[in-house]
XYZ file of C-alpha atoms in Angstrom:
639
model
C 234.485 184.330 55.864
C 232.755 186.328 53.105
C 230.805 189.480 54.259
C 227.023 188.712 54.121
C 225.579 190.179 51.326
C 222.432 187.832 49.780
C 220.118 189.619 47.302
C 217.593 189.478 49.479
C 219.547 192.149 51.678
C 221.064 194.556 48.958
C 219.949 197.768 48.587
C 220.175 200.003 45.914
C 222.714 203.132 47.174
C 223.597 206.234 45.287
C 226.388 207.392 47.692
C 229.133 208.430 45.605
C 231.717 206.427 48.111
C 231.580 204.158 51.135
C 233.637 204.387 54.318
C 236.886 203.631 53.204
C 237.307 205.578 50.345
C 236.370 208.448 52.261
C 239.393 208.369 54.352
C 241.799 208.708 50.991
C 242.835 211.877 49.012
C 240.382 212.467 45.508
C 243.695 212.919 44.047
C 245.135 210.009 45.103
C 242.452 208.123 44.246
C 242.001 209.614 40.450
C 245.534 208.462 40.208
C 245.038 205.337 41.398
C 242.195 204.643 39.598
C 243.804 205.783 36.092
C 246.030 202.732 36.659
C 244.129 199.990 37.808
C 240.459 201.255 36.217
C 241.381 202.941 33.250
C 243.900 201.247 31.586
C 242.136 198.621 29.764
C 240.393 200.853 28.111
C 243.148 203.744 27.079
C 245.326 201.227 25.618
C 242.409 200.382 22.646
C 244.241 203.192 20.579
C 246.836 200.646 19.853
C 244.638 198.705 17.570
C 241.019 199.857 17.758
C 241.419 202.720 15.204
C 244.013 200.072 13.047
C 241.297 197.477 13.137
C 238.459 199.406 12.225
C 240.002 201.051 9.148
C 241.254 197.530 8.280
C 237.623 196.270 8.631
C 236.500 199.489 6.095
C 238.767 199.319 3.085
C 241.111 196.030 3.423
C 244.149 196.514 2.499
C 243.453 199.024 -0.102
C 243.597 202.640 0.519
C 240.446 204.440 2.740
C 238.564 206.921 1.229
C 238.618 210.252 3.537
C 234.986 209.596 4.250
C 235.523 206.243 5.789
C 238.532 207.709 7.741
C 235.953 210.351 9.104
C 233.083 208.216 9.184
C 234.832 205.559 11.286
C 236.518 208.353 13.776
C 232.812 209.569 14.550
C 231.891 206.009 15.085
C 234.858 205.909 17.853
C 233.846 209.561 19.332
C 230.624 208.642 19.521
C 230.515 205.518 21.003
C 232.733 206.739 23.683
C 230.142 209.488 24.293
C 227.447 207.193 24.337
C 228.794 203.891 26.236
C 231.096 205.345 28.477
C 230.485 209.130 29.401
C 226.844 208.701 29.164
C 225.758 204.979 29.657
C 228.363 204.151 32.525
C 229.938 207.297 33.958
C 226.103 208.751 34.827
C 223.422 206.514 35.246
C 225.396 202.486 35.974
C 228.435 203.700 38.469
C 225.345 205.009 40.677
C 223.941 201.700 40.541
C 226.377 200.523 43.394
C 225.565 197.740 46.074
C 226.929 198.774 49.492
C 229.705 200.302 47.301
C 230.212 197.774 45.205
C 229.847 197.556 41.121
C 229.938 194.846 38.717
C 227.185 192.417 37.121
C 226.623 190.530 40.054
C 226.276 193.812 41.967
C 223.169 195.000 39.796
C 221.869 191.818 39.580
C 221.534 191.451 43.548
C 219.855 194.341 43.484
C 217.008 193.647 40.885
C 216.429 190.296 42.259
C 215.633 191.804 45.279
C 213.070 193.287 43.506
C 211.563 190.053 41.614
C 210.955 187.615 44.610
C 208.652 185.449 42.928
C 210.936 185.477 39.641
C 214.815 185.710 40.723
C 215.816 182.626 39.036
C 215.176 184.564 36.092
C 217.664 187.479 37.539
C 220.088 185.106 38.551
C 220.028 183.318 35.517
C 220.790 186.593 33.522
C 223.578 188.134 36.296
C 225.169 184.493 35.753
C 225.629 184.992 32.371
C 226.417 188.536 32.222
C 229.210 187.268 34.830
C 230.572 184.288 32.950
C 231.069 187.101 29.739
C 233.187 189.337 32.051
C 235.504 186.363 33.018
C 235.498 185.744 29.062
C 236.869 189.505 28.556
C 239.090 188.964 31.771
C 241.378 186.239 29.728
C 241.788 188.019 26.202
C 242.511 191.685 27.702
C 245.665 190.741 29.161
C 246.387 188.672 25.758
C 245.630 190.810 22.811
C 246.702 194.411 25.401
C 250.321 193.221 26.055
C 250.581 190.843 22.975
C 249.676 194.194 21.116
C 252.197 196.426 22.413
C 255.434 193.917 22.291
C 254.385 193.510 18.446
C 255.030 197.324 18.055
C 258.976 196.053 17.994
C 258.398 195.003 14.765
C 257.962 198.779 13.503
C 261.029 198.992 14.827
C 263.103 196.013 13.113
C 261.579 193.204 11.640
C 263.981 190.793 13.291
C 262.105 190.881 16.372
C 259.084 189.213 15.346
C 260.360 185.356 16.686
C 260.559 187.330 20.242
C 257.175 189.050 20.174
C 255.549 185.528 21.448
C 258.134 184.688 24.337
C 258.581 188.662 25.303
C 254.645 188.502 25.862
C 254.665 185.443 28.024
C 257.498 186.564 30.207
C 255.713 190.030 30.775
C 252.567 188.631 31.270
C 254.035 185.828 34.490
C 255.710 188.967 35.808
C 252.056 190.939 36.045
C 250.287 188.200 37.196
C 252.958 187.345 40.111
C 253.005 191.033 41.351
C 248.805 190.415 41.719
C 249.916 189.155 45.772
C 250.842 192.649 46.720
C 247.560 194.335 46.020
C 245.135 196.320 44.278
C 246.570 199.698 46.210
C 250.203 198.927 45.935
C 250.007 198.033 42.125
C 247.806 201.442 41.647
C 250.447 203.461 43.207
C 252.533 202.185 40.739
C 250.625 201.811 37.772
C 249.058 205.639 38.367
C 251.647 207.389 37.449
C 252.508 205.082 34.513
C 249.605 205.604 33.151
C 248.991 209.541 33.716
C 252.150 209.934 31.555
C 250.959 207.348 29.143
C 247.221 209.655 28.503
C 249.536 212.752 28.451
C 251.993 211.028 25.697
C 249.142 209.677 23.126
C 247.150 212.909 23.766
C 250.212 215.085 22.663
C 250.863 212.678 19.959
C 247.183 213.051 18.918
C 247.473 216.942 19.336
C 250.465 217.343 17.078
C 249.204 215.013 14.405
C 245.693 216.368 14.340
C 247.258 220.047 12.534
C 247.956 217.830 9.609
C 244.461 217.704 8.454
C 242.195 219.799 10.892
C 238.893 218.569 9.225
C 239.359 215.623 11.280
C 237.566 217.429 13.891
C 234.569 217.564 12.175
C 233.916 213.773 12.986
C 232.037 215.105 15.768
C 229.531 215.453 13.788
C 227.299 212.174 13.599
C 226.248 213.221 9.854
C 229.811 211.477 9.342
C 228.641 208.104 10.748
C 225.356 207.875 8.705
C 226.914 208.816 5.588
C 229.314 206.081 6.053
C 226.624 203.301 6.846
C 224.848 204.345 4.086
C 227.316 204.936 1.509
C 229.461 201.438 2.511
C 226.727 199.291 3.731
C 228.857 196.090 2.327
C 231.903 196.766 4.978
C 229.752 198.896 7.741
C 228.734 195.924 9.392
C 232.513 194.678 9.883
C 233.428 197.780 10.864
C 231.134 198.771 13.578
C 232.224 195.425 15.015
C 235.985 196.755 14.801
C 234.788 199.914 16.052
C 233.673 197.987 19.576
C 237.657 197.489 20.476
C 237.558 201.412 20.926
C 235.283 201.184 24.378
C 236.144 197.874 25.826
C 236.897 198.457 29.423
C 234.499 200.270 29.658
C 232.568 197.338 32.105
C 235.997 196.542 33.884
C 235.162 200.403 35.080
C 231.976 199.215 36.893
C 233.880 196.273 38.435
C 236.400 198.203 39.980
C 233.595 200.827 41.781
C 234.610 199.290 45.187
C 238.382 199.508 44.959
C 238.418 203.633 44.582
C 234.641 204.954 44.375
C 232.370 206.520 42.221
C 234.026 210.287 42.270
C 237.811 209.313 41.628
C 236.589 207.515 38.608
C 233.950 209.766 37.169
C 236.846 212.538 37.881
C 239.305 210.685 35.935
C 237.634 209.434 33.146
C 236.511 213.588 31.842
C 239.445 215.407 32.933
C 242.284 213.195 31.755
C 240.871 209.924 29.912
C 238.108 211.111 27.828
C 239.889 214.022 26.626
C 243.381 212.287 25.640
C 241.355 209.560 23.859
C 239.941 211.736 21.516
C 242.760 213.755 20.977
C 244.466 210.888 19.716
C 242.264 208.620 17.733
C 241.915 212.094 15.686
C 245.426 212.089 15.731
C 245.442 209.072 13.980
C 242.671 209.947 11.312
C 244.737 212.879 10.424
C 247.853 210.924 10.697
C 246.172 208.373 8.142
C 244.486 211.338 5.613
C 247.884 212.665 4.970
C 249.395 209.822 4.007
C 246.992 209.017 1.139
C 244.759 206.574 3.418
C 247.631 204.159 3.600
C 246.781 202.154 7.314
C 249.762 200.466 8.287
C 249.713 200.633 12.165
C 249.334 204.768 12.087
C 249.811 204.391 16.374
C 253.437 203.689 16.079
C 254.077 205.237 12.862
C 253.073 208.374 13.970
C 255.315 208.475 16.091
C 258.573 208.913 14.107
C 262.656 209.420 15.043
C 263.225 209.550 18.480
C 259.905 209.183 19.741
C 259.486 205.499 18.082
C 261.115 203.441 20.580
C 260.286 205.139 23.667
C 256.816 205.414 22.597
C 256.823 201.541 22.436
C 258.351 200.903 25.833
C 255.354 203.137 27.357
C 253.147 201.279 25.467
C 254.443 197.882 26.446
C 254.386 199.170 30.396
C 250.897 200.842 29.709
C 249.367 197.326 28.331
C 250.522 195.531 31.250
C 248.561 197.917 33.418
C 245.666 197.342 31.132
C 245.658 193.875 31.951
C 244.978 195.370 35.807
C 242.011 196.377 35.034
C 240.361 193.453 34.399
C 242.321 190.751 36.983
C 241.284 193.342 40.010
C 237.459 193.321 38.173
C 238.093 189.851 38.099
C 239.008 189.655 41.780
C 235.694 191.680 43.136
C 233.273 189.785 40.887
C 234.889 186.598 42.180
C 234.347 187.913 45.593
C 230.533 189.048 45.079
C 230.171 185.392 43.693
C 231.265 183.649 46.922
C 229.104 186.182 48.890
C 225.964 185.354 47.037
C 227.114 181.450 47.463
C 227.213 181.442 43.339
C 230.897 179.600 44.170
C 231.702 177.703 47.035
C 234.265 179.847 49.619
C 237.559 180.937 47.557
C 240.916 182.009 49.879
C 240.614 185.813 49.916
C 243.234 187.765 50.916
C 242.766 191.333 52.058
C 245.673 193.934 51.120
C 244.444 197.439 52.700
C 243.504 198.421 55.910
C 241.417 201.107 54.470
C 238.893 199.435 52.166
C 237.786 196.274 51.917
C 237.424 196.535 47.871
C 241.308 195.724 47.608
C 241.761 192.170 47.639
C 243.907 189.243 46.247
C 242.754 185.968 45.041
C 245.441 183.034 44.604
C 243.400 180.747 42.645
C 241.661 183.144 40.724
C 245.006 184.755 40.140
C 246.169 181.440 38.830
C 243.683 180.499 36.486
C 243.586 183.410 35.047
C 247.742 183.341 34.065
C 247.265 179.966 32.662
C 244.371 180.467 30.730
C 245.417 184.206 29.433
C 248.889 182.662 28.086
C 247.280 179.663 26.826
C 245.364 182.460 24.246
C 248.834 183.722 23.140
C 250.756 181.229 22.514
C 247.055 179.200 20.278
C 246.815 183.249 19.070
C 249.980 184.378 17.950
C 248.783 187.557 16.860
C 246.527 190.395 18.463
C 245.158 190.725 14.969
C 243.949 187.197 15.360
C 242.548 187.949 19.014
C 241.024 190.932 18.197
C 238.023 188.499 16.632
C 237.980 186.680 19.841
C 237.540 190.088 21.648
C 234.348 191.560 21.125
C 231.407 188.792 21.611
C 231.950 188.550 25.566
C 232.165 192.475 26.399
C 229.090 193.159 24.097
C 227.164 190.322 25.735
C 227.848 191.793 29.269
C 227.016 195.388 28.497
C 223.428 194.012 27.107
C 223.302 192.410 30.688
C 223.904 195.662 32.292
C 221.342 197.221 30.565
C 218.417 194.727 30.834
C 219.443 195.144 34.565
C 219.909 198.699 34.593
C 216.455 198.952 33.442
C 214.697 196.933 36.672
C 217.143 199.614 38.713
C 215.390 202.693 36.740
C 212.082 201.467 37.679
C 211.753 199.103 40.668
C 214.585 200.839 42.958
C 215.011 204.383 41.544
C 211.847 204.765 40.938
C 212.027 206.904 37.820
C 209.144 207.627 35.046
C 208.403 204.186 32.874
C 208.795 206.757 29.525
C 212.226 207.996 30.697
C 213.680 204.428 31.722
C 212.369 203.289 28.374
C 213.809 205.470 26.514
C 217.110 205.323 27.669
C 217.186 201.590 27.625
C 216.513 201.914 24.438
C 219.326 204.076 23.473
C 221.561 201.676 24.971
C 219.870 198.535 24.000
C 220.178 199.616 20.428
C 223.889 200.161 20.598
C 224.930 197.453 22.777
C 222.631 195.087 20.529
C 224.096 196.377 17.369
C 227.602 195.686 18.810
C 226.395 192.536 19.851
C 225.161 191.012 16.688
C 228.233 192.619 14.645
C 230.871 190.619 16.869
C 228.839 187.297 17.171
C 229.593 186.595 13.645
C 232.994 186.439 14.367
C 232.599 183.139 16.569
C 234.531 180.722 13.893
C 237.218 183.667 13.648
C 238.676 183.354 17.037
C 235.094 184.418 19.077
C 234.387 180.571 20.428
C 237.584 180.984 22.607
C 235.341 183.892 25.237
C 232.727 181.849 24.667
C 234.175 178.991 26.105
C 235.693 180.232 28.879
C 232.014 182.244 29.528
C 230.372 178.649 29.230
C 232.887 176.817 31.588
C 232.231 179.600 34.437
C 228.422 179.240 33.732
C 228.462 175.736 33.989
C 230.196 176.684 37.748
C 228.015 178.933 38.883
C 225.018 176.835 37.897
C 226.211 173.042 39.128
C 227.287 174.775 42.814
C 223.361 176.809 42.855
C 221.992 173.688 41.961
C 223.796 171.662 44.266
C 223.780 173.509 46.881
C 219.717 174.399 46.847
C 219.743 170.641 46.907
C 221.874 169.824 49.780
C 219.696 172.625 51.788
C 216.835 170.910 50.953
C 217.945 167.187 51.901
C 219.409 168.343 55.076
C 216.755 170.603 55.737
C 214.139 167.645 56.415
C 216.261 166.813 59.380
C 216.931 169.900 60.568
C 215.612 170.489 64.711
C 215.336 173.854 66.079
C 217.973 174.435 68.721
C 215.563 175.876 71.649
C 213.209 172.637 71.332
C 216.376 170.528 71.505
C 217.520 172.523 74.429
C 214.178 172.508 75.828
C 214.131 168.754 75.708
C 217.253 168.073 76.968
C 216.853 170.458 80.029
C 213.682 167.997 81.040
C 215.411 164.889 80.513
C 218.767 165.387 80.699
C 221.152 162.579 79.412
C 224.683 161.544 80.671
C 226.716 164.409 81.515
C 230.302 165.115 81.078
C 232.539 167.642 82.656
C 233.974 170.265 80.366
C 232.598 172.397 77.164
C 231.681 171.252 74.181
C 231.677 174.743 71.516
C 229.755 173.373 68.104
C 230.510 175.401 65.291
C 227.545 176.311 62.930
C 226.509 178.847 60.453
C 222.932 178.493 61.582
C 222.728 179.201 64.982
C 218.760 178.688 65.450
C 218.908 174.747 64.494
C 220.618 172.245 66.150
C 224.218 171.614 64.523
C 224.844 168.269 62.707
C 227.497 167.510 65.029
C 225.628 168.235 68.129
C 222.900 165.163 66.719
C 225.567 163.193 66.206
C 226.985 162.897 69.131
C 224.551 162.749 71.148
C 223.244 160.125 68.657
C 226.367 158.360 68.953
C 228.189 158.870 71.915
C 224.777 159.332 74.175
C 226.406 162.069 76.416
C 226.327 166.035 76.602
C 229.128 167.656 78.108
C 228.076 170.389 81.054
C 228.217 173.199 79.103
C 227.498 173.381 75.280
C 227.898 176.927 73.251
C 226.741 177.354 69.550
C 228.768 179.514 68.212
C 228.583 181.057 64.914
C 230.889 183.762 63.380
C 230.140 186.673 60.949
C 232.159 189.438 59.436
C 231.456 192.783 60.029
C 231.774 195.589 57.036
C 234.917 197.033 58.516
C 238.435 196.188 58.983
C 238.804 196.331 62.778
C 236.317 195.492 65.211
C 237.199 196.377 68.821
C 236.929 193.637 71.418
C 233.745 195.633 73.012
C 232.143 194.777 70.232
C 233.518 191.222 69.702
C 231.160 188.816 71.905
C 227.522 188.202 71.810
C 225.997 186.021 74.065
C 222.389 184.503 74.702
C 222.140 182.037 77.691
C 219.336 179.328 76.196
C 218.975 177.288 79.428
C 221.870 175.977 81.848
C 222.914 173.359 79.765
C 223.121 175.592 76.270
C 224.243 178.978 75.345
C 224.249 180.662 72.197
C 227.849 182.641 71.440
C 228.508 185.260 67.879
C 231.717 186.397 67.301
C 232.111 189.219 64.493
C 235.419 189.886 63.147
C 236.606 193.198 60.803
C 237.057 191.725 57.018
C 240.875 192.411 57.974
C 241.014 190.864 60.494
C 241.882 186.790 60.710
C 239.570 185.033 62.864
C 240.996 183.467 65.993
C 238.175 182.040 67.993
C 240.143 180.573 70.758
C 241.577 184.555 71.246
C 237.826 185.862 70.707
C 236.268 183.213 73.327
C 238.664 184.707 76.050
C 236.963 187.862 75.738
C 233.930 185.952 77.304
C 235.135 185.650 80.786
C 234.688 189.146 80.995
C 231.275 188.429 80.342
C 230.657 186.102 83.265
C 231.510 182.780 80.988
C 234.394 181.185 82.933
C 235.884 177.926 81.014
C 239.318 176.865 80.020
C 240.322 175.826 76.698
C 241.982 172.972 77.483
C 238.807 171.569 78.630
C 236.745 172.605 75.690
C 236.551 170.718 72.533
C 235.504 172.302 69.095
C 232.730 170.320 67.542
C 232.929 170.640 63.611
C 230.465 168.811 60.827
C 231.938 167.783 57.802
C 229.926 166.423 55.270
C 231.153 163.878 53.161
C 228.921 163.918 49.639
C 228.043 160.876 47.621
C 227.050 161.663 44.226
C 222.773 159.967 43.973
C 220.945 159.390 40.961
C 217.949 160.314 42.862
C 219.784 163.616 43.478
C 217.861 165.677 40.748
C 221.160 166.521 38.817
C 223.215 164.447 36.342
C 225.463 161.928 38.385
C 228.615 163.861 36.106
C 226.765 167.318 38.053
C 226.574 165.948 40.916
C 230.235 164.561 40.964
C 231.235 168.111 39.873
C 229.190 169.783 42.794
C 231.742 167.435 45.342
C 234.571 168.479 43.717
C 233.483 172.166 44.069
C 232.918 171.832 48.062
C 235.936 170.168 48.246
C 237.865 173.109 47.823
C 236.349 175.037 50.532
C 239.216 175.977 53.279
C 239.792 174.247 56.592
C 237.745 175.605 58.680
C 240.251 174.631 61.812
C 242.992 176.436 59.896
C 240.692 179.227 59.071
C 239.327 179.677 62.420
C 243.135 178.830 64.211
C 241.590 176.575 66.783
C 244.209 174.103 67.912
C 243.988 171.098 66.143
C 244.610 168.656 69.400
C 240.879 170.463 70.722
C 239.033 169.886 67.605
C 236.568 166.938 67.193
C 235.370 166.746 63.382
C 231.903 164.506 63.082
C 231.463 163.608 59.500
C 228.178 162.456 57.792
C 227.832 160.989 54.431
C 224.831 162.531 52.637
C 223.550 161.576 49.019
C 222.808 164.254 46.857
């Protein structure tokens, strides 16, 4: 079961952690979090600072003021986005300890009652573009790094392809052993990795110290101004430098908002600069000549090794994204955006760190799909852009109802830092969306298939509610009725399952439609997971007596914990309840749906609506009641 957590319950938090983080080393976290949150975004000196100069002069040689101007385009943009943008004012936007698009949006349409179709429209979308950025990270980050082989020898180029694929199967198979194992791998990786492209940057920048002067923004305008036919391109280019930067956000519930905020100025930040100024100088004293200056710079000895730790460091890039993927997934079932997905808990210590098999799966098949129609990051690098932009102009339009309706801050002061961001994220934005014919319409389409999802299972769904709704009975007028005029009795218990324990469960009407009996003693029982991994028996069981005939039962479970209601129920005779299992039947509805043309939706809709609640799991497998005591009383309703 997925915790509870419906918009019309978030709150907005600014508590820098929740319970289980709190119980883990800061250290151990920043490390952590440097492999799974960080390395999307501190492998972009691969190719960002390549692509951009690309995007400036061609193939030609760059004049030192586009090598400067584009560096304070990076530096800044960094500053802005990341440090300023996401670091202090979205990462305290957390729901329950949560981040992500569908985090923010929760809370705003908590805030807009009368209007949240409007917020849920706009936290669908902004979710779709993540998934689209899910699928190319992994692509162009490893496809990226195996190509630096080529500085190497030529004669690896047939093998960049297959090398990419092979690496790519092995990340996405290791997904089953968890967020936390995988970090305390992938930290350390990583740590050396910011360390090895900072000192690269450090000894490269003392070939032409001006390059420090890019920190000056006078750089950036000059450049706009001066190359107004190629700035356009470039700032689009320029983009590759902070994507990741919304994967951070995502991953808020795996380590917390300190770890990351920690990580990201003392070690991240920092070596990012150093080398993408590395690289400018790198590029100024060789005459302007681009090449691929990452590798190059790295002559003799340090060459191959420096691809190897590139090649690791891209594969832990890729984490970055597939654990993002993994919560947002999550926050979708919980907000019934997506019918229930298997989720598999990996730590005892926070519930943030979780697998997903399907998602896992879809996301390998899709991701190498891109490389092998790709080929080249170059080519992927168009393909990049349009999604992450999109999202971050989500955040921000949500961001914005946070500033005002939650945080309560001034109107001027909201307004005029939305602006600062809209600007930027806009002007991203527009410079990417060109490139849609270029390679962009590949995130778009896998942004359009997820929307198309989300929207068919929230407009299903609301309709189902509604049909079954009209024959809905409230449980303690049923009960009521039944104690007066009591029908055929039949010795034993009869436990109906429900996720609505005030109305009368489908399978309870049924068979008393049906069958025309009621067994002697009738529980509805309904189960709910508590925000914690353990829950101790005290705390198990609780039970409401209706009338002699009916009793209402809730079981709560710990989020790592695997429900077992026939273990739970046994906890009830300590209670006073006294029955044996091997008298009780389980009483479960199943609703067989029948695609209507009266339904409201498209019959195609309404077709893919079934085939979305037919993946939900077994509840008698879920819930390990024994399958010889379970009674399953389907109904066929049109929708």
């Amino acid at each position: 079961m997925a915790l509870a957590n419906n918009g019309s319950e978030a709150e907005a938090t600014e508590q820098p952690e929740h319970s289980g983080v709190e119980q883990h080393s800061t250290k151990v976290l920043m490390l952590g979090a440097l492999g799974v949150v960080y390395g999307d975004i501190g492998t972009s000196p691969i190719y960002a600072f390549r692509e951009a100069l690309v995007a400036a002069s061609g193939s030609e040689l760059t004049k030192r003021e586009d090598i400067l101007g584009v560096l304070s385009l990076i530096i800044w943009a960094l500053t802005i986005i990341v440090t300023i943008k996401y670091v202090m004012f979205v990462l305290r936007a957390d729901n329950r300890g949560e981040g992500g698009t569908l985090s923010l949006m929760a809370l705003a349409r908590a805030t807009f009652q009368k209007r949240s179709a409007l917020v849920l429209g706009i936290g669908m979308v902004g979710a779709a573009l993540f998934y689209g950025d899910a699928v190319i990270t992994p692509a162009i980050s490893v496809l990226s790094a195996v190509e630096g082989m080529k500085v190497v020898t030529p004669a690896f180029d047939p093998y960049v392809v297959p090398l990419t694929l092979f690496i790519l199967a092995i990340l996405f198979s290791v997904q089953r052993f968890g967020t936390g194992g995988v970090a305390m791998i992938f930290g350390p990786i990583t740590a050396f990795w910011f360390l090895a492209i900072g000192a690269s940057g450090i000894v490269h920048i003392v070939d032409d110290p001006e390059v420090l002067l890019a920190i000056n923004p006078y750089y950036i305008v000059h450049f706009l101004i001066n190359s107004p036919g190629v700035a356009f391109v470039t700032v689009g280019a320029i983009f590759l430098a902070v994507t990741g930067a919304e994967a951070l956000y995502a991953d808020l519930g795996h380590f917390g908002r300190k770890p990351i905020v920690l990580a990201w100025l003392s070690i991240v930040f920092p070596c990012l600069l150093l080398n993408y100024a590395g690289q400018a100088a790198y590029v100024l004293a060789k005459g302007g000549e681009v090449g691929h200056p990452f590798f190059e710079m790295n002559e003799g000895w340090a060459l191959i090794p420096m691809v190897v730790l590139a090649t690791a460091a891209t594969v832990i890039a890729s984490q970055a994204v597939i654990s993002g993927a993994f919560s947002l997934t999550r926050q979708a079932v919980q907000l019934n955006m997506l019918p229930r997905l298997e989720i598999q808990h990996t730590s005892e210590r926070q519930s943030g760190q979780i697998y997903m098999p399907r998602v896992n799966f879809i996301l390998a098949i899709v991701v190498m799909l891109l490389v092998v129609g790709f080929q080249q990051s170059s080519s992927l690098a168009s393909a990049y852009g349009i999604s992450v932009t999109g999202n971050m102009l989500v955040t921000t339009v949500l961001l914005f109802v946070i500033m005002t309706r939650i945080w309560k801050w001034p109107l001027s002061v909201a307004v005029a830092l939305t602006a600062l961001f809209a600007f930027i994220d806009f002007g991203f934005f527009i410079s990417n969306i060109v490139k849609v014919f270029e390679g962009g319409w590949a995130s778009l389409a896998v942004a359009f298939s997820v929307v198309l999802v989300m929207w068919t299972w929230v407009r299903g769904s609301r309709y189902l509610f509604e049909k079954t709704r009209r024959n809905e009975i409230p449980l303690d007028f049923l009960a009521g009725n039944l104690q007066k005029k009591k029908p055929q009795l039949v010795a034993g218990t009869a436990v109906f399952l429900t996720s609505d324990p005030m109305s009368a469960p489908t399978a309870l009407m049924h068979s008393l439609k049906h069958y025309k009996v009621l067994h002697e003693q009738n529980v509805i029982l309904s189960v709910v997971t508590a925000p914690q991994p353990v829950v101790p028996d005290s705390e198990r069981v609780k039970m409401e007596t209706i009338n002699e005939l009916f009793m209402r039962v809730t079981l709560t479970f710990g989020y790592m914990e695997q429900p077992n209601i026939p273990k739970a129920l046994a906890i009830c005779r300590k209670q006073g309840w006294k029955f044996d299992i091997m008298t009780t039947s389980f009483f479960l509805s199943r609703r067989s749906l029948k695609a209507s043309p009266s339904s409201g939706m498209p019959v195609w809709q309404d077709r893919m609506f079934i085939g979305l609640a037919r993946t939900a799991a077994d509840a008698t497998e879920y819930f390990q009641i024994p399958t010889g005591r379970v009674v399953e009383i389907g109904t066929q309703v049109a929708i």
